Coordinates of C-alpha atoms in Angstrom, one line a residue:
R1 CA 41.4 160.0 106.9
R2 CA 42.1 158.4 110.5
A3 CA 43.4 155.6 109.2
A4 CA 46.3 157.5 107.8
N5 CA 47.0 159.4 110.5
K6 CA 47.4 156.1 112.7
L7 CA 49.6 154.8 110.1
A8 CA 51.5 158.2 110.3
G9 CA 52.0 157.8 114.0
A10 CA 49.4 160.7 114.3
T11 CA 46.4 161.1 117.1
S12 CA 43.0 160.9 115.6
V13 CA 39.9 163.4 116.2
A14 CA 37.3 161.6 117.7
A15 CA 34.0 161.3 115.9
P16 CA 30.9 163.3 117.0
S17 CA 28.2 161.1 118.7
V18 CA 25.0 160.1 116.9
V19 CA 21.6 158.7 118.4
P20 CA 21.1 154.8 117.6
N21 CA 18.5 153.9 115.1
A22 CA 17.4 150.5 115.0
N23 CA 16.6 151.0 111.2
M24 CA 20.1 152.4 110.3
P25 CA 22.7 150.1 108.8
K26 CA 25.2 147.9 111.2
L27 CA 28.6 149.4 111.7
S28 CA 29.7 145.8 110.5
Q29 CA 28.1 146.3 107.3
A30 CA 30.0 149.6 106.5
K31 CA 32.3 149.9 103.5
V32 CA 35.6 152.3 104.8
I33 CA 37.2 154.2 102.4
V34 CA 40.4 155.4 103.1
C35 CA 41.4 159.1 101.2
A36 CA 43.3 162.0 101.8
G37 CA 42.0 165.4 102.0
L38 CA 42.8 167.4 99.6
G39 CA 45.6 170.8 100.2
E40 CA 45.1 173.8 100.3
K41 CA 45.4 176.2 96.6
L42 CA 48.5 177.1 96.0
E43 CA 48.4 180.7 94.7
G44 CA 50.6 182.2 91.8
R45 CA 53.2 179.3 91.8
K46 CA 53.4 175.6 92.0
L47 CA 54.3 172.8 94.4
R48 CA 58.0 172.7 95.2
V49 CA 59.4 169.4 95.8
A50 CA 62.6 168.6 96.7
V51 CA 64.5 164.9 95.4
I52 CA 67.9 164.1 97.3
G53 CA 69.6 161.6 95.8
G54 CA 70.4 161.1 91.8
G55 CA 70.1 157.3 91.7
P56 CA 67.0 155.1 90.3
A57 CA 64.8 156.0 92.7
G58 CA 65.4 159.9 92.9
A59 CA 65.5 159.9 89.1
S60 CA 62.5 158.4 88.7
A61 CA 60.6 159.9 91.4
A62 CA 62.2 163.6 89.3
E63 CA 61.0 163.0 86.0
T64 CA 57.2 161.8 87.2
L65 CA 57.0 164.9 89.4
A66 CA 58.1 167.2 86.8
I67 CA 56.0 165.6 84.1
G68 CA 52.8 166.0 86.5
G69 CA 53.6 170.0 86.8
C70 CA 55.7 170.3 90.0
E71 CA 58.8 172.2 90.6
T72 CA 61.2 169.8 91.0
Y73 CA 64.8 169.6 92.0
L74 CA 67.1 166.9 91.6
I75 CA 70.5 166.8 94.0
E76 CA 73.0 164.6 93.4
R77 CA 76.7 164.9 95.2
K78 CA 78.6 162.2 92.8
L79 CA 77.2 162.6 89.1
D80 CA 79.6 159.8 87.7
N81 CA 78.7 157.5 90.9
C82 CA 79.6 153.9 90.6
K83 CA 77.7 152.0 93.7
P84 CA 79.0 148.6 93.9
C85 CA 76.1 146.8 92.3
G86 CA 75.5 143.3 90.6
G87 CA 73.5 145.7 88.1
A88 CA 71.0 142.9 87.1
I89 CA 67.5 144.7 86.3
P90 CA 64.3 142.2 85.4
L91 CA 63.1 142.1 81.9
C92 CA 59.9 144.2 83.5
M93 CA 61.6 147.0 84.1
V94 CA 62.9 147.8 80.7
G95 CA 59.9 148.5 79.2
E96 CA 57.9 149.7 82.3
F97 CA 60.5 152.1 82.4
D98 CA 61.3 153.1 78.8
L99 CA 64.8 151.8 78.8
P100 CA 66.6 152.1 75.4
Q101 CA 68.2 148.4 74.5
E102 CA 71.6 150.1 74.3
L103 CA 71.8 150.6 78.0
I104 CA 72.1 146.9 78.4
D105 CA 75.5 145.5 78.3
R106 CA 74.6 141.7 78.7
R107 CA 71.0 140.2 78.1
V108 CA 71.4 137.0 81.0
R109 CA 69.7 133.8 80.0
K110 CA 71.8 131.4 81.5
M111 CA 72.5 131.0 85.5
T112 CA 74.8 129.0 86.9
M113 CA 74.0 128.0 90.7
I114 CA 77.2 126.8 92.7
S115 CA 76.9 124.9 95.8
P116 CA 79.8 124.8 98.7
T117 CA 81.1 121.8 97.4
N118 CA 81.3 123.1 93.8
K119 CA 78.1 121.3 92.6
E120 CA 77.1 123.4 89.3
V121 CA 73.3 123.5 88.5
Q122 CA 72.5 125.1 85.1
I123 CA 69.2 127.3 84.9
G124 CA 67.6 129.1 82.3
S125 CA 66.2 126.3 80.3
T126 CA 62.5 127.4 81.3
L127 CA 63.1 131.4 79.4
A128 CA 61.7 132.4 76.3
D129 CA 63.5 133.3 73.3
D130 CA 62.9 136.8 73.9
E131 CA 63.2 136.5 77.8
Y132 CA 66.7 137.9 79.9
I133 CA 68.3 139.6 83.0
G134 CA 69.5 142.4 82.2
M135 CA 72.9 143.6 83.4
V136 CA 73.8 147.7 83.4
R137 CA 76.4 149.6 85.2
R138 CA 75.0 151.7 87.3
E139 CA 76.7 155.1 86.2
V140 CA 75.4 154.6 82.9
L141 CA 72.0 153.6 83.9
D142 CA 72.3 156.3 86.5
S143 CA 72.7 159.0 84.6
Y144 CA 70.7 158.3 81.7
M145 CA 67.5 158.2 84.3
R146 CA 69.2 161.3 85.4
D147 CA 69.5 163.5 82.1
R148 CA 65.9 162.4 80.9
A149 CA 64.5 163.7 84.2
G150 CA 66.4 166.9 83.6
E151 CA 65.1 167.0 79.6
K152 CA 61.3 166.3 81.5
G153 CA 61.7 169.8 83.4
A154 CA 63.3 168.8 86.4
T155 CA 65.8 171.1 87.8
L156 CA 69.2 168.9 88.2
I157 CA 71.7 170.2 90.8
N158 CA 75.3 168.9 91.4
G159 CA 75.6 169.3 95.3
L160 CA 75.5 167.5 98.8
F161 CA 73.0 167.9 100.9
M162 CA 73.8 169.1 104.2
G163 CA 70.5 169.6 106.6
M164 CA 67.3 171.3 106.2
T165 CA 65.3 173.7 108.8
L166 CA 62.2 172.1 109.2
P167 CA 58.5 174.5 109.0
Q168 CA 57.4 176.6 111.2
T169 CA 54.0 176.8 109.9
K170 CA 51.6 174.1 108.9
N171 CA 51.8 175.2 105.2
G172 CA 55.5 176.6 105.9
S173 CA 58.6 175.8 103.6
Y174 CA 61.5 173.3 104.5
V175 CA 65.0 175.2 103.8
L176 CA 67.4 173.0 102.6
T177 CA 70.9 173.6 102.8
Y178 CA 73.4 172.2 100.3
N179 CA 77.2 172.6 98.8
D180 CA 76.9 173.6 95.2
L181 CA 79.4 171.7 93.7
G182 CA 78.5 172.9 90.0
D183 CA 81.1 175.3 90.4
A184 CA 83.5 173.8 92.8
V185 CA 86.9 175.1 93.5
S186 CA 89.4 172.9 94.9
G187 CA 86.9 170.3 95.7
K188 CA 85.0 172.7 98.0
G189 CA 81.5 173.7 96.8
T190 CA 79.8 176.9 97.5
K191 CA 77.0 176.1 100.7
K192 CA 73.5 177.3 99.3
T193 CA 69.9 177.1 100.3
L194 CA 66.4 175.9 98.7
E195 CA 63.3 176.6 99.9
V196 CA 60.6 173.8 99.0
D197 CA 57.4 171.8 100.5
V198 CA 58.1 168.4 99.8
V199 CA 61.1 166.8 100.1
I200 CA 61.8 163.0 98.9
G201 CA 64.9 161.5 100.6
A202 CA 66.4 158.8 97.4
D203 CA 70.0 159.1 99.1
G204 CA 70.7 156.0 99.6
A205 CA 71.2 153.2 103.0
N206 CA 73.3 156.4 104.6
S207 CA 70.1 158.9 104.0
R208 CA 70.6 162.0 105.6
V209 CA 67.0 163.0 104.8
A210 CA 66.4 160.0 106.7
K211 CA 68.4 161.2 110.3
E212 CA 66.9 164.7 109.5
I213 CA 63.5 163.0 110.1
E214 CA 64.5 160.3 112.6
A215 CA 63.3 157.4 110.8
G216 CA 65.0 155.0 112.8
D217 CA 67.5 152.7 112.2
Y218 CA 67.8 149.3 110.2
E219 CA 70.6 146.6 110.0
Y220 CA 72.4 146.6 106.5
A221 CA 75.2 144.5 104.8
I222 CA 78.2 145.4 103.1
A223 CA 78.4 144.8 99.5
F224 CA 82.2 144.5 98.3
Q225 CA 82.9 144.1 94.4
E226 CA 85.7 143.9 92.4
R227 CA 85.4 145.0 88.5
M228 CA 88.1 143.1 86.7
R229 CA 89.0 142.7 83.3
I230 CA 89.4 138.9 81.5
D231 CA 90.7 137.4 78.5
D232 CA 88.2 137.5 75.6
E233 CA 88.2 133.3 75.5
K234 CA 86.7 133.9 79.5
M235 CA 84.8 136.7 78.6
E236 CA 83.2 134.7 76.3
Y237 CA 82.2 131.9 78.4
Y238 CA 80.0 135.0 80.7
K239 CA 78.8 136.4 77.2
E240 CA 74.7 135.6 78.5
R241 CA 75.7 134.0 81.7
A242 CA 75.9 135.2 85.5
E243 CA 77.4 132.9 88.3
M244 CA 76.4 132.7 92.4
Y245 CA 77.9 130.8 94.6
V246 CA 77.2 129.7 97.7
G247 CA 79.1 128.9 101.1
D248 CA 80.8 129.9 104.5
D249 CA 84.2 130.6 102.7
V250 CA 82.5 133.3 100.3
S251 CA 79.3 134.6 102.6
P252 CA 78.1 133.5 106.4
D253 CA 74.3 134.7 105.4
F254 CA 74.8 135.7 101.8
Y255 CA 76.0 134.7 98.1
A256 CA 78.9 135.8 95.9
W257 CA 78.8 136.7 92.4
V258 CA 80.6 136.8 89.2
F259 CA 78.1 139.2 86.7
P260 CA 78.9 140.3 83.2
K261 CA 79.8 143.7 82.3
Y262 CA 80.0 145.4 79.0
D263 CA 84.2 144.4 78.8
H264 CA 84.7 143.2 82.2
V265 CA 82.8 140.9 85.2
A266 CA 81.7 142.5 88.5
V267 CA 83.5 140.0 91.3
G268 CA 82.0 140.4 94.6
T269 CA 80.2 139.7 98.3
G270 CA 78.1 140.7 101.0
T271 CA 77.3 140.0 103.9
V272 CA 75.3 141.4 107.8
V273 CA 76.4 139.4 110.5
D274 CA 80.4 140.0 109.6
K275 CA 80.9 142.7 108.1
K276 CA 84.5 143.0 109.2
G277 CA 85.5 140.1 107.5
I278 CA 84.1 141.4 104.1
Q279 CA 87.8 141.0 102.4
K280 CA 88.0 137.3 103.7
Y281 CA 85.1 136.5 102.1
Q282 CA 85.8 138.9 98.9
Q283 CA 89.0 136.3 99.0
G284 CA 86.6 133.5 99.3
I285 CA 84.8 133.9 95.9
R286 CA 88.3 134.8 94.1
D287 CA 89.7 131.8 94.9
R288 CA 86.4 129.6 94.4
A289 CA 86.1 131.4 90.8
E290 CA 89.7 131.4 90.0
P291 CA 89.7 128.9 87.3
R292 CA 87.5 131.0 85.6
I293 CA 88.4 134.7 86.3
R294 CA 92.5 133.5 86.3
G295 CA 94.8 136.3 85.3
G296 CA 92.0 138.9 85.3
E297 CA 93.3 142.8 86.0
I298 CA 91.5 144.7 89.0
I299 CA 89.8 147.9 87.2
R300 CA 87.8 148.9 90.1
V301 CA 87.1 148.4 93.6
E302 CA 83.8 149.4 95.1
A303 CA 82.2 148.6 98.7
H304 CA 78.6 150.1 99.8
P305 CA 75.9 149.4 102.7
I306 CA 72.9 147.8 102.1
P307 CA 69.8 147.8 103.6
E308 CA 67.9 144.6 104.8
H309 CA 64.7 145.7 105.5
P310 CA 62.3 149.2 105.4
R311 CA 63.1 151.4 108.1
P312 CA 60.3 152.1 111.1
W313 CA 59.0 154.8 110.0
R314 CA 59.3 156.3 106.0
T315 CA 57.3 159.2 106.6
K316 CA 56.9 162.4 108.7
D317 CA 54.8 165.2 107.4
R318 CA 55.7 166.4 104.6
V319 CA 59.3 164.3 104.0
T320 CA 59.3 161.0 102.9
L321 CA 61.7 157.8 101.5
V322 CA 62.2 156.0 98.6
G323 CA 64.8 152.9 97.4
D324 CA 67.8 152.0 99.5
A325 CA 66.6 155.4 101.9
A326 CA 63.5 153.9 102.9
G327 CA 64.9 150.0 102.7
Y328 CA 63.4 148.4 99.7
V329 CA 66.2 146.0 99.0
T330 CA 65.4 142.1 98.7
K331 CA 66.7 139.4 101.2
C332 CA 67.7 136.5 99.6
S333 CA 68.2 137.9 96.2
G334 CA 70.0 141.5 97.3
E335 CA 67.5 142.9 94.5
G336 CA 67.1 146.5 95.0
I337 CA 67.3 148.6 91.2
Y338 CA 63.7 147.6 90.5
F339 CA 62.1 148.7 93.6
A340 CA 64.1 151.8 93.9
A341 CA 62.7 153.1 90.7
K342 CA 59.3 152.0 90.9
S343 CA 58.8 153.3 94.9
G344 CA 60.2 156.7 93.2
R345 CA 57.5 156.5 91.0
M346 CA 54.8 155.3 92.7
C347 CA 55.5 158.3 95.2
A348 CA 55.7 160.6 92.9
E349 CA 52.5 159.8 91.3
E350 CA 50.7 160.0 94.7
I351 CA 52.0 163.7 95.2
V352 CA 51.2 164.6 91.7
E353 CA 47.8 163.3 92.3
A354 CA 47.0 164.6 95.8
S355 CA 48.3 168.6 93.9
E356 CA 46.1 168.2 91.4
N357 CA 49.6 168.4 88.9
G358 CA 51.5 170.8 91.3
T359 CA 48.8 173.3 92.2
R360 CA 47.9 172.0 95.6
M361 CA 49.6 171.3 99.3
V362 CA 50.3 168.3 100.3
T363 CA 50.0 166.4 103.3
Q364 CA 51.2 163.3 105.4
D365 CA 48.0 161.8 105.2
D366 CA 48.9 162.0 100.8
L367 CA 52.0 160.5 101.2
M368 CA 51.3 158.0 102.9
V369 CA 48.9 156.7 100.6
Y370 CA 52.3 155.9 98.9
I371 CA 53.5 153.8 101.8
R372 CA 50.7 151.4 101.9
K373 CA 50.1 151.1 98.2
F374 CA 53.5 149.8 98.0
D375 CA 53.4 147.6 101.3
S376 CA 50.6 146.0 99.5
K377 CA 51.7 145.6 95.9
Y378 CA 55.6 144.1 97.2
G379 CA 55.1 142.8 100.6
P380 CA 54.3 139.1 99.6
T381 CA 57.6 139.2 97.3
Y382 CA 59.7 140.7 100.6
F383 CA 58.1 138.3 103.0
V384 CA 58.9 135.3 101.0
L385 CA 62.1 136.1 100.3
D386 CA 62.8 136.8 104.0
A387 CA 61.7 133.4 104.5
L388 CA 64.2 131.8 102.1
Q389 CA 67.3 133.3 103.0
K390 CA 66.2 131.9 106.8
L391 CA 66.0 128.7 105.7
F392 CA 68.5 128.5 102.9
Y393 CA 71.4 130.7 103.8
T394 CA 72.1 129.5 107.3
S395 CA 74.5 126.7 106.9
D396 CA 76.2 125.1 104.1
P397 CA 74.4 121.6 104.3
A398 CA 70.9 123.8 103.8
R399 CA 73.0 126.0 101.0
E400 CA 73.6 121.9 98.9
S401 CA 69.9 121.8 99.2
F402 CA 69.4 124.9 98.0
V403 CA 71.2 124.5 95.0
D404 CA 69.8 120.9 95.0
L405 CA 66.3 122.7 94.2
C406 CA 67.4 124.7 91.5
E407 CA 67.6 121.5 89.6
E408 CA 64.0 121.2 89.7
K409 CA 62.1 122.8 86.2
Y410 CA 59.5 123.6 88.2
V411 CA 61.7 126.1 90.9
Q412 CA 63.6 127.2 87.7
K413 CA 60.0 128.5 86.0
V414 CA 59.1 130.1 89.3
T415 CA 61.7 131.7 90.1
F416 CA 62.7 133.1 86.8
D417 CA 58.8 134.3 86.7
S418 CA 58.7 136.4 89.8
Y419 CA 62.3 137.8 89.6
L420 CA 61.3 139.2 85.7
Y421 CA 57.5 140.5 86.1
K422 CA 57.8 141.0 90.3
T423 CA 54.7 139.2 91.0
V424 CA 54.8 135.8 93.6
Q425 CA 54.4 132.9 91.0
G426 CA 53.6 129.3 92.3
N427 CA 49.6 128.5 92.3
D428 CA 49.9 124.4 91.5
P429 CA 49.4 122.7 94.8
I430 CA 50.7 119.1 93.4
G431 CA 53.9 121.4 92.1
D432 CA 54.1 123.0 95.6
L433 CA 53.6 119.8 97.8
K434 CA 56.3 117.7 95.6
L435 CA 58.6 120.7 96.1
L436 CA 57.9 120.7 100.0
G437 CA 58.9 116.9 99.8
K438 CA 62.2 117.5 97.8
T439 CA 62.7 120.1 100.5
V440 CA 62.4 117.8 103.1
S441 CA 64.4 115.0 102.0
S442 CA 67.1 117.3 100.3
L443 CA 67.8 118.6 103.8
W444 CA 67.7 115.7 105.8
E445 CA 70.3 114.2 103.5
N446 CA 73.0 117.0 103.4
N447 CA 72.8 117.4 107.3
F448 CA 72.4 113.9 108.2
G449 CA 73.7 112.1 104.8
K450 CA 77.3 111.2 103.6
K451 CA 79.3 114.8 103.1
R452 CA 79.5 115.3 99.7
E453 CA 82.9 115.6 98.6
M454 CA 84.7 119.0 97.0
Q455 CA 84.2 119.6 93.3
T456 CA 86.8 121.4 90.6
L457 CA 85.5 123.9 88.6
S458 CA 86.0 123.1 84.8

């Protein structure tokens, strides 16, 4: 309990003194078990939880809470929201979250990595016949997951969260204020309030819940994407293929992409260090990919902030953050959908367990259990991808080396396995040593060797 309090920034209560005994076991031999205590029993009602935000994080949390016996409210302001997101999900998410196959627009089994000089490396030969990266439209995925949460018992509210009043007593209620848009007239909603015991902020990078609990700022990227309809012949090329472009012309610190959707492609890019230049980099990916998207019709333009690292604080009292609101987007790959859904589910599972299926009050210590478990399980993944981005996304010579390394079958297998199954792979010392040698030699060649000539995409 003291360990949990310390992590949350709370003060610890001093332990009572004891008389030393030479026969007693030494402190160094003791095993420490950190657990949260039982909250007070709720009389005549269930634990009330409000989830703010109806993306994968919020929908997963709401579904798990409702199944677990909590009185659950899911508040989402825009039920047809189309987030500017590549839309890639790992294979493990399909089974783990019981997603129907019809949600997946494309099954990517080929990935083309394209260097600053347009060197192309085809990866995907290490995939088994039943392995793929799923491509979804966020408006379709999010709607399905929200509706399923409603079917399991969550109350869905089409509303805009405005703020909340903090409890005045230990187990007092949070009073949420929101504009109910369900019966809006001329775009204006009806101001309403809701009393709850726990609040989960799943409201994205610009989270209002995070601001309410002073969770602290974080660095963020701007993602910009154009959905483009191209002719059937060009669309056939992208049937099972996604493309990633790197280079200063498309992003100074990230990558650009062409990802297949249901009947169109998504063409986009992102950056942290030059947000004002995002239009320039979007033009860069249009120019680089022009031979393959020529004549395309832009049918939608999207932009959105993407967090770069977890917030300084993710839990305060009985309020906690999940998904983009917490900062769970990986560097290097920019992936966030799976980690959003997983964090929402993990958070809800801890609330259900600590509340004994909604019959007891929960505490900050209970919510901190979710934070520790998430960090323990996925911290290594975030660390490795952060290191890779710092090494390979800093200059065009480094990006050329990055694409060179993608030719290695060992790199392809480790990369795909790590992505598809969400565990850091690579336990072959010999393979790792060979890869290290290849990395050093490639970086040397691309930084100090003969400069490569620009190639033309076919």
